[in-house]
Coordinates of C-alpha atoms in Angstrom, one line a residue:
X1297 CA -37.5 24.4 -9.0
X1298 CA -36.6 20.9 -7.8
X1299 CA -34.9 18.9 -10.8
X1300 CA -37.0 15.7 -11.2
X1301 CA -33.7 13.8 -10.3
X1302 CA -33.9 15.4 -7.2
X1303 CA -36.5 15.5 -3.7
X1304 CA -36.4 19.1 -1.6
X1305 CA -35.2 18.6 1.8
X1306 CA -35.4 21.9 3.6
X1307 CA -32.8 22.2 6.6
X1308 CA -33.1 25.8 6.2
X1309 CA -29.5 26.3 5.4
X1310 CA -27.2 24.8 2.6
X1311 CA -26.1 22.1 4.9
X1312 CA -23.5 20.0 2.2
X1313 CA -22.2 23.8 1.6
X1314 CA -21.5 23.9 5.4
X1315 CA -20.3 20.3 5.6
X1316 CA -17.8 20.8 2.8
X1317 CA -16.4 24.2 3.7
X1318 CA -16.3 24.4 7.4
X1319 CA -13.0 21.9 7.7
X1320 CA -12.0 24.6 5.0
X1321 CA -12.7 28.0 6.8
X1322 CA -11.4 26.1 10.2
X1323 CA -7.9 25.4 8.2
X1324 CA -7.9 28.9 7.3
X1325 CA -8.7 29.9 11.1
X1326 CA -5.8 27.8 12.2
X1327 CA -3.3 29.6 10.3
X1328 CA -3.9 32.4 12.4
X1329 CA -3.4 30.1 15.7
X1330 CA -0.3 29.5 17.7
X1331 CA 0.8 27.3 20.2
X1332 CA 0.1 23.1 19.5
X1333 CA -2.2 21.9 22.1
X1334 CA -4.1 25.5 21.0
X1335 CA -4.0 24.0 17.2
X1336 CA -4.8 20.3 18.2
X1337 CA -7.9 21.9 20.4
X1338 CA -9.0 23.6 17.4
X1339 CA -8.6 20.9 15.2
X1340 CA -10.7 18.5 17.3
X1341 CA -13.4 21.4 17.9
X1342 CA -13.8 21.9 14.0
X1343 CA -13.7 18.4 13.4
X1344 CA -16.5 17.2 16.3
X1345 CA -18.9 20.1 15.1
X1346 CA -18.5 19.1 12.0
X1347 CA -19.3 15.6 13.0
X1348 CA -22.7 17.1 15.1
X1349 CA -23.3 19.2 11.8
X1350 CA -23.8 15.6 9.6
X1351 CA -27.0 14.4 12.1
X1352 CA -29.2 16.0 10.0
X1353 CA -28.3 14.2 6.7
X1354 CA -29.9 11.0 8.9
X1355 CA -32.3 12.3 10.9
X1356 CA -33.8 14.1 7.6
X1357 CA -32.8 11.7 4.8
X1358 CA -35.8 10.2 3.1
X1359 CA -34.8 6.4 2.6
X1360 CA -38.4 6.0 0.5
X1361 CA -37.1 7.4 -2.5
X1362 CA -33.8 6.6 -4.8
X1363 CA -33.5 10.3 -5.6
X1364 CA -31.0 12.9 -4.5
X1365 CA -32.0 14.8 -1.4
X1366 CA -30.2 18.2 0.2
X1367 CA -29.5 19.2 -3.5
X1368 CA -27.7 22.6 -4.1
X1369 CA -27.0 23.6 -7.7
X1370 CA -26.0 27.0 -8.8
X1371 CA -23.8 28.2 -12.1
X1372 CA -20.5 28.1 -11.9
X1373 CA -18.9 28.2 -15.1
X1374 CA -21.6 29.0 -17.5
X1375 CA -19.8 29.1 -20.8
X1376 CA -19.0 25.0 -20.3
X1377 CA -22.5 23.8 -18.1
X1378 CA -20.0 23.8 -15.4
X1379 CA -22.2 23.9 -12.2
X1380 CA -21.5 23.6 -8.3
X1381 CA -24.0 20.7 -7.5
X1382 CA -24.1 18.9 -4.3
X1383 CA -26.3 16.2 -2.7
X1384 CA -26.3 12.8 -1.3
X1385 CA -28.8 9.7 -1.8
X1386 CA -28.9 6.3 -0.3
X1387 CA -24.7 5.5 -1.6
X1388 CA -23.2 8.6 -0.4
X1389 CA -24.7 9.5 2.8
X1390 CA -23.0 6.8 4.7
X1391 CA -19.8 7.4 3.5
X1392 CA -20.5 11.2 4.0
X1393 CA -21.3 10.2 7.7
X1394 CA -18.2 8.1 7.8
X1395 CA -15.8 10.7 6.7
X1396 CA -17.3 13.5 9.6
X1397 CA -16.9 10.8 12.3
X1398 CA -13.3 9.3 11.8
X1399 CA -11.8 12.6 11.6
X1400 CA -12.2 13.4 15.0
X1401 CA -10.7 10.5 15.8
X1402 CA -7.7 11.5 13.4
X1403 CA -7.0 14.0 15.3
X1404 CA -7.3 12.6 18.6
X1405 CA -4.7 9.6 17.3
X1406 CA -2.2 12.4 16.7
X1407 CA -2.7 14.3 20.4
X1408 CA 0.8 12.9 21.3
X1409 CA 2.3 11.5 18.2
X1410 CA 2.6 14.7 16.3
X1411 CA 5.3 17.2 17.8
X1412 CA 6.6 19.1 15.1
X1413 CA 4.7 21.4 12.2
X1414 CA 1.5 21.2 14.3
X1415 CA -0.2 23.9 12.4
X1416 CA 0.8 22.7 8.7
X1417 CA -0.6 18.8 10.4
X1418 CA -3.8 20.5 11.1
X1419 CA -4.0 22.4 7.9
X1420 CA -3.5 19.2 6.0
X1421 CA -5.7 17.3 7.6
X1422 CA -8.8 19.8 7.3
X1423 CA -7.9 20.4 3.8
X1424 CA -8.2 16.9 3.4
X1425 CA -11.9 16.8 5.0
X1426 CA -13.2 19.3 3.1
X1427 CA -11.8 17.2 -0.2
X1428 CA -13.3 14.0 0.9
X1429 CA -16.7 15.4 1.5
X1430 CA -16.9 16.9 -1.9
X1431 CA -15.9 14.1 -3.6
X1432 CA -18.7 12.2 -1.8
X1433 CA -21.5 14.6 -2.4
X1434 CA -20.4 16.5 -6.0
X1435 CA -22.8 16.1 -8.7
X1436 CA -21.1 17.6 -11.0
X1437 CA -18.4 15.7 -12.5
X1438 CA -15.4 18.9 -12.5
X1439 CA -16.3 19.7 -9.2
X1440 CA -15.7 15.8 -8.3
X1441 CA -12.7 15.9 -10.1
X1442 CA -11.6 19.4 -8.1
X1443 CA -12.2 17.4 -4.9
X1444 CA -10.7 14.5 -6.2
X1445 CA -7.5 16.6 -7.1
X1446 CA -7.7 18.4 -3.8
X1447 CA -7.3 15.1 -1.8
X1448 CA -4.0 14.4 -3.6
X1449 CA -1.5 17.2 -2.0
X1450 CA -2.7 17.2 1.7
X1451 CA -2.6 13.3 1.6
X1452 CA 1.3 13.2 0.1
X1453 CA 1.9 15.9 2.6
X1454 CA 0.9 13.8 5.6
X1455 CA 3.3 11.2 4.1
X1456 CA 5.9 13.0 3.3
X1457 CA 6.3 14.9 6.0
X1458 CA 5.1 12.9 9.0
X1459 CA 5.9 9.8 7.7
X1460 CA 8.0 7.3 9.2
X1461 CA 12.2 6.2 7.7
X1462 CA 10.9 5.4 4.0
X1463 CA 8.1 8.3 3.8
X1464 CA 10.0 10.3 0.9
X1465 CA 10.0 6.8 -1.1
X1466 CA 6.3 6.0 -0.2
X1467 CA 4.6 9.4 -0.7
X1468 CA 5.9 9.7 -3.9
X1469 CA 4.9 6.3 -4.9
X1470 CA 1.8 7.4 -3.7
X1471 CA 1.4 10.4 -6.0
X1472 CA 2.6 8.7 -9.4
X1473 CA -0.2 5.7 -8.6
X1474 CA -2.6 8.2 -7.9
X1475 CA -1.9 10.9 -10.5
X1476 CA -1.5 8.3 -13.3
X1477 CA -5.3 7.5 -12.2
X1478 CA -6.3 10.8 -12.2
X1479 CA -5.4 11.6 -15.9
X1480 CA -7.3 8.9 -17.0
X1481 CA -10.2 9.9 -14.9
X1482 CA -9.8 13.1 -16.5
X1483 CA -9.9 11.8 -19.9
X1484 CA -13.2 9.8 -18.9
X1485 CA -14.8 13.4 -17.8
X1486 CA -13.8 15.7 -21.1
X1487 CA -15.4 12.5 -23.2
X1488 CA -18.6 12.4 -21.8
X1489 CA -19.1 16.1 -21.7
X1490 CA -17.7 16.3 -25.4
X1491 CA -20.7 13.5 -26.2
X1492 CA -23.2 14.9 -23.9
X1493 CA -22.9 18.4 -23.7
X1494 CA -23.2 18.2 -19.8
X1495 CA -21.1 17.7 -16.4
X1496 CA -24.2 17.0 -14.5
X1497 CA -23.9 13.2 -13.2
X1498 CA -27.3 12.6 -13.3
X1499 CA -28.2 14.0 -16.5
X1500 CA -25.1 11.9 -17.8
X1501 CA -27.0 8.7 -16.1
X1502 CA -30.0 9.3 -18.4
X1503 CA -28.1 9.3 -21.7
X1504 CA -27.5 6.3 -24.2
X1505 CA -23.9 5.6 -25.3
X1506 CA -23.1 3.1 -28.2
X1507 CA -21.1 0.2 -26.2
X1508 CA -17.7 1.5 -28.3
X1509 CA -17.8 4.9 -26.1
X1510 CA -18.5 3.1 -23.1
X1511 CA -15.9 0.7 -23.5
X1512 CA -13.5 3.5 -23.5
X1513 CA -15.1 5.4 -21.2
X1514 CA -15.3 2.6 -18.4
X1515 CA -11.5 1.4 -19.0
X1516 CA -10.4 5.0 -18.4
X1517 CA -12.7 5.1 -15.0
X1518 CA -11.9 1.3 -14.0
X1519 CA -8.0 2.0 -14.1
X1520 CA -8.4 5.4 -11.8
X1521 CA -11.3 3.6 -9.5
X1522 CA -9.1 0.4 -9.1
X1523 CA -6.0 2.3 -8.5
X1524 CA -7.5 3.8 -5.9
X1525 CA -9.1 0.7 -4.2
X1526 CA -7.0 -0.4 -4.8
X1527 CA -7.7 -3.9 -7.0
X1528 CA -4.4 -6.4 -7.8
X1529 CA -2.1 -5.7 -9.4
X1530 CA -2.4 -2.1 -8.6
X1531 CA -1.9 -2.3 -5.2
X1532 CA 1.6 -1.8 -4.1
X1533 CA 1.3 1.5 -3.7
X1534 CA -1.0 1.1 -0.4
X1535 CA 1.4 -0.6 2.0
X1536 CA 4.0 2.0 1.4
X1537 CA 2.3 4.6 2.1
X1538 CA 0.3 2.5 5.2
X1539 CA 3.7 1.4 6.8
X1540 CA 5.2 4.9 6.4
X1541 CA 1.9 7.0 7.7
X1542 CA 1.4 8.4 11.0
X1543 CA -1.8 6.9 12.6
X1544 CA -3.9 9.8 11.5
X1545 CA -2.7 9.0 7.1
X1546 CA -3.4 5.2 7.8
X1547 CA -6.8 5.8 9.4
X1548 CA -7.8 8.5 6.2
X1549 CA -6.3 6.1 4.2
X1550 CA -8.3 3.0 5.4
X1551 CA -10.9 4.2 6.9
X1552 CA -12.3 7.1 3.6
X1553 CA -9.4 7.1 0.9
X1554 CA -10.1 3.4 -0.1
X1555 CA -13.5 4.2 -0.7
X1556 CA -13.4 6.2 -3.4
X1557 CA -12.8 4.1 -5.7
X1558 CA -15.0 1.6 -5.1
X1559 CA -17.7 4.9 -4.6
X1560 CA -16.7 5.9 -8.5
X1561 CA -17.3 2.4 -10.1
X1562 CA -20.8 2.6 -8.2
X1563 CA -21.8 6.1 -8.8
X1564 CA -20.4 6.8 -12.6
X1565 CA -19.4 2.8 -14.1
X1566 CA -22.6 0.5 -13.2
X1567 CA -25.3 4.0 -14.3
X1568 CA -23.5 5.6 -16.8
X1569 CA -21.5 2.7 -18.7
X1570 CA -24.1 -0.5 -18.1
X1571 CA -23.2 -2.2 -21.5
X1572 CA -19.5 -2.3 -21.1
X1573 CA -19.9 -3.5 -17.0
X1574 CA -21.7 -6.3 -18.3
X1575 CA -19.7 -7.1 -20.8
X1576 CA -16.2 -6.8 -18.3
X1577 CA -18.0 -7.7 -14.9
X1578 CA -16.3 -11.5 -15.0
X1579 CA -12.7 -9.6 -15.5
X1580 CA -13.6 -7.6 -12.3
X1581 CA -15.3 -10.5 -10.6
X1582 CA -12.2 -12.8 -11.4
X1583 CA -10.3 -9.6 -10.4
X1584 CA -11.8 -9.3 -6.6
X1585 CA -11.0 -12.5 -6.0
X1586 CA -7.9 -12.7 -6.8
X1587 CA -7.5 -9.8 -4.3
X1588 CA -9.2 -11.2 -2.2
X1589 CA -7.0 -14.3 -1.7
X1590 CA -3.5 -12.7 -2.9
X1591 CA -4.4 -9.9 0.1
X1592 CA -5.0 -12.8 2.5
X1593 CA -1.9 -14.9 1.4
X1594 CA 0.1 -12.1 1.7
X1595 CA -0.9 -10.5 5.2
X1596 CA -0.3 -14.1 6.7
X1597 CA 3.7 -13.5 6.0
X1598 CA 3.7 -10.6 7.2
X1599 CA 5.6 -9.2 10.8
X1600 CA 5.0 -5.7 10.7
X1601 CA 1.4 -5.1 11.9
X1602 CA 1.0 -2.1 9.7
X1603 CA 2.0 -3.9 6.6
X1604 CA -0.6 -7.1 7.6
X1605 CA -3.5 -4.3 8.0
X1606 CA -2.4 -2.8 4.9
X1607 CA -2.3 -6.2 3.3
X1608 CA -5.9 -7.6 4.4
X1609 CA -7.4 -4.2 3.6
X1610 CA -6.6 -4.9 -0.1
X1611 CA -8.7 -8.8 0.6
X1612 CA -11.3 -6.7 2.8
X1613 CA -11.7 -4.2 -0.5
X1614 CA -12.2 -7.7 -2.8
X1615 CA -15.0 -8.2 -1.1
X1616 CA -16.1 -4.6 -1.9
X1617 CA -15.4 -4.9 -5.6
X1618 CA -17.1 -8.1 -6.2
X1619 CA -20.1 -7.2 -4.6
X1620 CA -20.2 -4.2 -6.8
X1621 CA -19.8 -6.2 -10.0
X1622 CA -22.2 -8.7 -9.0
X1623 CA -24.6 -6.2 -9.8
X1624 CA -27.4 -7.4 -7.6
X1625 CA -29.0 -6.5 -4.6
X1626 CA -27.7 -8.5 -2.2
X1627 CA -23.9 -7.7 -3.5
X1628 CA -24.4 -4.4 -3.6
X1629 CA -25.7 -3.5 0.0
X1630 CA -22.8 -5.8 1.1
X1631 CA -20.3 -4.0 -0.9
X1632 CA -21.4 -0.5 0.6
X1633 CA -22.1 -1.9 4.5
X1634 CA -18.2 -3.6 4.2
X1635 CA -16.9 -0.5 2.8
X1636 CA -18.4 1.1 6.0
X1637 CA -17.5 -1.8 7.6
X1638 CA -13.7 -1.4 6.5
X1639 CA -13.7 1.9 7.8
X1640 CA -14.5 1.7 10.9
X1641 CA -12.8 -2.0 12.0
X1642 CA -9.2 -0.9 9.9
X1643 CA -9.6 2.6 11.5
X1644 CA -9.6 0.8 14.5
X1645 CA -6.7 -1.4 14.3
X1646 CA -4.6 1.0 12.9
X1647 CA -5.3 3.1 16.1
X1648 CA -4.8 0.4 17.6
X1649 CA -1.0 0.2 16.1
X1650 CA -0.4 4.0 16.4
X1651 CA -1.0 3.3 20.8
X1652 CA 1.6 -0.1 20.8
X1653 CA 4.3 1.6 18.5
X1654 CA 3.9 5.2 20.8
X1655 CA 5.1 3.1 23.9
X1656 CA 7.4 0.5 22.5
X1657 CA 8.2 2.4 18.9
X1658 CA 8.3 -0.5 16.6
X1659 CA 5.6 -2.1 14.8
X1660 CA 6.9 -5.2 14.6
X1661 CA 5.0 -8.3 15.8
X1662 CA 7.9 -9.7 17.6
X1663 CA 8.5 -6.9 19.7
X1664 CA 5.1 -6.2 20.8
X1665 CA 4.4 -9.9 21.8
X1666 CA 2.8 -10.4 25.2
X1667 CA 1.4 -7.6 26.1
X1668 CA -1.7 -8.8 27.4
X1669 CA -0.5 -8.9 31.4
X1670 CA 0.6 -4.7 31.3
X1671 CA -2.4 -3.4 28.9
X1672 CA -5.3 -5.7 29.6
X1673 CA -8.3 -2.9 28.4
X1674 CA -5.7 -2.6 25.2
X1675 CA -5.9 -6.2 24.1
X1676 CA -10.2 -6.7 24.7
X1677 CA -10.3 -3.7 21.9
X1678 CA -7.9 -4.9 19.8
X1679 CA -9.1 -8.6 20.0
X1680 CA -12.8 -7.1 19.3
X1681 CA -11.3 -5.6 16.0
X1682 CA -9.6 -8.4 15.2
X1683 CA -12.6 -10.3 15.2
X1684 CA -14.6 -7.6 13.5
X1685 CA -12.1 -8.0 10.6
X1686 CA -12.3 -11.7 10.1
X1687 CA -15.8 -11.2 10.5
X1688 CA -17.1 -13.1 13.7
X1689 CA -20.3 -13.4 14.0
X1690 CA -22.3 -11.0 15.9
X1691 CA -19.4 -8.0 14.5
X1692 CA -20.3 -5.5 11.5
X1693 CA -17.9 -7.4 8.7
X1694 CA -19.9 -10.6 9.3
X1695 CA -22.9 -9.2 7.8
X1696 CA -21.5 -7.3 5.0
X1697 CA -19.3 -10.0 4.4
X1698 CA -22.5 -12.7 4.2
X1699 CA -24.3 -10.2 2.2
X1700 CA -21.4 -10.4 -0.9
X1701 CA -21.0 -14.2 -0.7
X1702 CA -25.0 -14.6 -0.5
X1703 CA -25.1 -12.0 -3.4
X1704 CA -22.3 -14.0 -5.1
X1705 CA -24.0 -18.0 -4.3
X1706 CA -26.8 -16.2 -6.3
X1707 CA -25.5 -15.3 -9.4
X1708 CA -22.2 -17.9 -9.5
X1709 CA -21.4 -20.6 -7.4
X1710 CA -18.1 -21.6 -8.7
X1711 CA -17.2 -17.5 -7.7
X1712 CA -18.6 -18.1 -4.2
X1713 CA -16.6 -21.1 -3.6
X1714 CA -13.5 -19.4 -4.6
X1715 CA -14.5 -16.8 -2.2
X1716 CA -14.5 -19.2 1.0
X1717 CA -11.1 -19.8 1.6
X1718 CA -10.6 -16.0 1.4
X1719 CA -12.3 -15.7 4.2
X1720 CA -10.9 -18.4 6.2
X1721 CA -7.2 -16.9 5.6
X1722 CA -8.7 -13.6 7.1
X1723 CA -9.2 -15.8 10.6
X1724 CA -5.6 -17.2 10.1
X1725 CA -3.7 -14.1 10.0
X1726 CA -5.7 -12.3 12.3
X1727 CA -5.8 -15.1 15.0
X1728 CA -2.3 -15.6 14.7
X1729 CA -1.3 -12.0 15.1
X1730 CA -3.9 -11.6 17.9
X1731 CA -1.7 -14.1 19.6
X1732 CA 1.5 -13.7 19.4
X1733 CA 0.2 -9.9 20.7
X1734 CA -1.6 -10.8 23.7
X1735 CA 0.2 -13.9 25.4
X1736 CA 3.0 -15.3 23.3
X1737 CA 6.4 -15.1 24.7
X1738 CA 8.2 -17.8 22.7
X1739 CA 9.6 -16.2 20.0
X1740 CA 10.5 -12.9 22.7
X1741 CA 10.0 -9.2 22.4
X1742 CA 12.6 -6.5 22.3
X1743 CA 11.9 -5.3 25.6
X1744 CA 13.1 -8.3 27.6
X1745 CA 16.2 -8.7 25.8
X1746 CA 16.7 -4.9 25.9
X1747 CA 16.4 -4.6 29.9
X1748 CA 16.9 -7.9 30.3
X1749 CA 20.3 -7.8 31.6
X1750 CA 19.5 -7.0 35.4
X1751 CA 17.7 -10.1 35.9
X1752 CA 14.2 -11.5 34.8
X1753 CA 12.2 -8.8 37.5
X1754 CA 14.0 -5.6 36.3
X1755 CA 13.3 -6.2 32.5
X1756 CA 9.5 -6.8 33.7
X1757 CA 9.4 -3.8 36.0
X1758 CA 10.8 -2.0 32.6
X1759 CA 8.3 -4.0 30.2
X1760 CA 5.9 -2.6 32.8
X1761 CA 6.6 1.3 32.4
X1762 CA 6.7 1.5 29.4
X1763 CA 3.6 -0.6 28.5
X1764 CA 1.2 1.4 30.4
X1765 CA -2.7 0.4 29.6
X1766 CA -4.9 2.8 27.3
X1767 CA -5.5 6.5 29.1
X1768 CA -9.1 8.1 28.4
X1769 CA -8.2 9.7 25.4
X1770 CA -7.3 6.1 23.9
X1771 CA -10.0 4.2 25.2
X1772 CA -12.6 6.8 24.4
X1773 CA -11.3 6.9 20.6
X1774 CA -11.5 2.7 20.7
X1775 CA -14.8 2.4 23.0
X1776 CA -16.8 4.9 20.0
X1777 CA -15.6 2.6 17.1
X1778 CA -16.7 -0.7 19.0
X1779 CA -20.3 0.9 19.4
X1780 CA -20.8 0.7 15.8
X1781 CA -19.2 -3.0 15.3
X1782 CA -21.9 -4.2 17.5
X1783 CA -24.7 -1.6 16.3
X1784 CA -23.6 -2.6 12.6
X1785 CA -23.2 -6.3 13.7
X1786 CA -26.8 -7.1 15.8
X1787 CA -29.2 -4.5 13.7
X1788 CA -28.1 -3.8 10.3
X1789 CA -31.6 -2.8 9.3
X1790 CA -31.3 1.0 9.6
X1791 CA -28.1 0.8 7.5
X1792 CA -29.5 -1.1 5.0
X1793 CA -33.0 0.5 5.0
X1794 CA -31.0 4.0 3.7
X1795 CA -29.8 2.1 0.4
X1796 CA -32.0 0.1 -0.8
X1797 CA -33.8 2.4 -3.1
X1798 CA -30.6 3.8 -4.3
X1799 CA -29.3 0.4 -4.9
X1800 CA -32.4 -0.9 -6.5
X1801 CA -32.0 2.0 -9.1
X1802 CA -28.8 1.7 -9.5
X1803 CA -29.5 -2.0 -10.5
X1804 CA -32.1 -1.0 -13.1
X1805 CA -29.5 1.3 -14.9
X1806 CA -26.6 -1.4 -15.0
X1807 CA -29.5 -3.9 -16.4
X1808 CA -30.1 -1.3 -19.4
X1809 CA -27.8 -3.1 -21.6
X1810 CA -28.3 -3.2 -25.0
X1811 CA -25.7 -3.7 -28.3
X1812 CA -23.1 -5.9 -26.2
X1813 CA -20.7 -7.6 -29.2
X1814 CA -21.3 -10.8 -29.9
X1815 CA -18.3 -13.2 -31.3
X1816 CA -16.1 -13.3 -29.0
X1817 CA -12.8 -10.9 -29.5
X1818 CA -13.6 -10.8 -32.7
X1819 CA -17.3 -9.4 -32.6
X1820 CA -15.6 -7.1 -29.7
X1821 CA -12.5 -5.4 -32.4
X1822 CA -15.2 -5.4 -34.5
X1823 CA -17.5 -3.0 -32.5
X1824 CA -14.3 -0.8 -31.3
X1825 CA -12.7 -0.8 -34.4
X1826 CA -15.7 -0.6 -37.0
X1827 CA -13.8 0.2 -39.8
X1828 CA -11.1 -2.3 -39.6
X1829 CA -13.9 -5.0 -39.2
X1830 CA -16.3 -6.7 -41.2
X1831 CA -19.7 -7.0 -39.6
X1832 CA -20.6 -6.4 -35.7
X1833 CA -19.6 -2.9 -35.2
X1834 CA -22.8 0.0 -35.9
X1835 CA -26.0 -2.2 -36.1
X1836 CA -25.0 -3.4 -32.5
X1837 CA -24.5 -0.1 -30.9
X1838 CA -27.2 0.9 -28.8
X1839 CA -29.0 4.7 -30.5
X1840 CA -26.8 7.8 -29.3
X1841 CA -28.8 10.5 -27.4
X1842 CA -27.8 13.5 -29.2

């Protein structure tokens, strides 16, 4: 029997089962394999059946209802309510969709890149599928928090190992950010179950909590969500462990890893903890844009292209937060269309990156200035992703990104203007590097001063061979990510048309607020601490469902 939560959509096989444990069963395949174009092969095959696998959940989704659709739910662990529970509605099934189509691509980025530990690169990086998947579609909150555990060692792994000078320094940074999160998450999970007697999520949506418990409960999920986003001041982890990456960890970590956080504060903060996101929201609003210009402030400085990406991805995921907390409808389908948005256009340039710094092995701006003459297919991508990220009009970003300030003019105006320049810095720095990469030879590049000595012709008969323009293998991987900028960018409607029900009840469960404190910081000590106060603390707390 269907769970009123839930609609049946009959595939005829448990397809989230399949999506989740193929990558799983094709890492355990390719332990058996030997050879590395034999392991890359495999890789890709898993990874693009996979990908083919994942149709259904559009073709079939129901975009009429909020409910969750392709539900599975078995026992797991009895004794505890444990349960293994998938499904998707309209605020995971594009990031499901995401995850299946970038990894392809992961593995195409690393064809020539990766030459040593093939099979333990492969491993990793199916492990790591199967992870992010389950995070995206668990409904239970231990099996998210298994999945959200599992991402952790392939992903420091990929650092660590295939990183670049610094990795041993950045992956462990890494894991300390993203374990310290993880506790707290933890904590978050063993409270709600000790006050509701369930792991379900969306049994835990339809509870009341008195605002003291949510409190709690959203600071301990806040800290691991903006960790992982991750929100100022909790940022420095990411362009570490960007700069350090191989292409393949930078697009994971861009293009899906990012997301979770701002996936948790939508599917357990704004549903499950309504009284204490209304309360906090401005801290989280004042929050995003500081991010959002700090990120942009920050990129401009920057000369190593992977450390500007890295950089404008922590502005790019401001614009995520705040449409989140903005807690309307227009915010919110910004917030999940730019986190889609992110992933595909910071996939990109990273790509992008991993190509320039395979021919010319640095990823500094200065000495991959002027490229433009010896890779001219190279430069029309990257200046079409360049564009996409300081959102153009006419690219994907420009419509999420109008959807969040719109969303944000709404509610505050003062917010919105603060937002403005944020956006204006994202056209500095991106211009600028776009630049400097295509045509400018005034400040020099490495290559001509390298070669340079036999005369003006031999250094650009050297610039030459070594700058070779994209093969198939690149352009393909470039040309598949540029169909969805414009697709995204000219007709957002089938996008948006899968989560607007979703976001519309997600919006009626953050608006369920009752018992906020009144009094300023004194009616809120009052309502944590109840017995060191005076007056504030029970009568405002909103009736427990026992």
């Amino acid at each position: 029997m269907t769970p009123a939560f839930a609609v049946e959509t009959n595939v005829g096989y448990p397809l989230l089962s399949v999506l989740v444990f193929l990558p799983l069963a094709g890492a355990l395949v390719a332990l058996m394999l030997k050879g590395d174009r034999t392991l890359k092969a495999w890789a890709f095959a898993v990874t693009v059946v996979e990908a083919a696998l994942s149709v259904p959940l559009w073709t079939r989704f129901d975009p009429s209802t909020h409910r969750f659709q392709f539900l599975e739910m078995a026992d797991w662990i009895p004794t505890f309510h444990i349960r293994y529970a998938l499904g998707v509605d309209g605020i995971s099934l594009l990031l499901v969709l995401l995850t299946t189509f970038v990894l392809p691509l992961c593995v195409l980025s690393s064809w020539r890149y990766i030459e040593r530990r093939v099979k333990e690169f492969v491993v990793s990086l199916l492990i790591m599928e199967t992870a992010m998947i389950g995070v995206f579609a668990a409904l239970d909150l231990v099996l998210f928090y298994v999945f959200w555990e599992a991402m952790l060692v392939p992903m420091y792994l990929l650092i660590a190992v295939w990183g670049g000078p610094r990795k041993v320094y950045a992956s462990i940074k890494f894991f300390l950010y993203t374990l310290a999160g993880s506790v707290l998450l933890l904590v978050a999970v063993i409270a709600l179950y000790l006050k509701a007697g369930t792991f379900l999520i969306p049994e835990l949506m339809d509870q009341g909590y008195s605002f003291a418990f949510q409190f709690w409960v959203f600071l301990a999920f806040a800290l691991a969500f903006a960790i992982k986003v991750p929100m100022f001041p909790f940022h420095t982890w990411l362009p570490a462990a960007h700069v350090e990456a191989p292409t393949a960890g930078s697009v994971i970590l861009a293009s899906v890893l990012l997301k979770m956080g701002t996936y948790g504060f939508l599917r357990f903060c704004l549903p499950i903890t309504p009284a204490a996101v209304a309360y906090l929201a401005p801290v989280f609003l004042w929050g995003s844009v500081v991010s959002i210009l700090y990120g942009g402030f920050v990129a401009l400085g920057q000369t190593d292209m992977k450390k500007l990406i890295a950089y404008s991805s922590v502005g790019h995921m401001g614009f995520v937060t705040l449409g989140i907390f903005l807690v309307n409808q227009r915010g919110i389908e910004g917030s999940i269309l730019q986190m889609i948005n992110h992933g595909i256009t910071t996939g990109a340039l990273f790509i992008c990156v991993g190509i320039l710094y395979e021919r010319t092995h640095s990823r500094l701006i200065r000495d991959n200035s002027a490229v433009g003459a010896f890779m001219p297919v190279y430069v029309a991508f990257l200046g079409l992703f360049s564009l996409s990220s300081l959102a153009f009009p006419g690219t994907n970003s420009f419509v999420g990104e109008l959807l969040v300030l719109v969303g944000a003019f709404q509610q505050n105006k003062l917010l919105a203007a603060f937002v403005i320049p944020g956006a204006l810095l994202a056209a500095t720095y991106m211009l600028r590097m776009l630049q400097k990469i295509i045509w400018d030879r005034v400040s020099g590049h490495h290559h001509g001063h390298d070669e340079g000595h036999g005369g003006e012709h031999e250094a650009g008969e050297a610039h030459r061979r070594r700058l070779f323009d994209l093969d198939l293998r690149e352009a393909g991987m470039l040309a598949f990510l540029s169909v969805f900028v414009f697709w995204i960018g000219l007709n957002p409607k089938p996008f948006l048309k899968v989560m607007d029900r979703s976001i519309a009840h997600v919006i009626t469960q953050a608006q369920a607020v009752e018992g906020l404190p009144e009094g300023g910081m004194t009616g809120l000590m009052n309502t944590l601490f109840p017995a060191l106060g005076h007056s504030g603390g029970e009568e405002n707390a909103a009736p427990e469902h026992e």
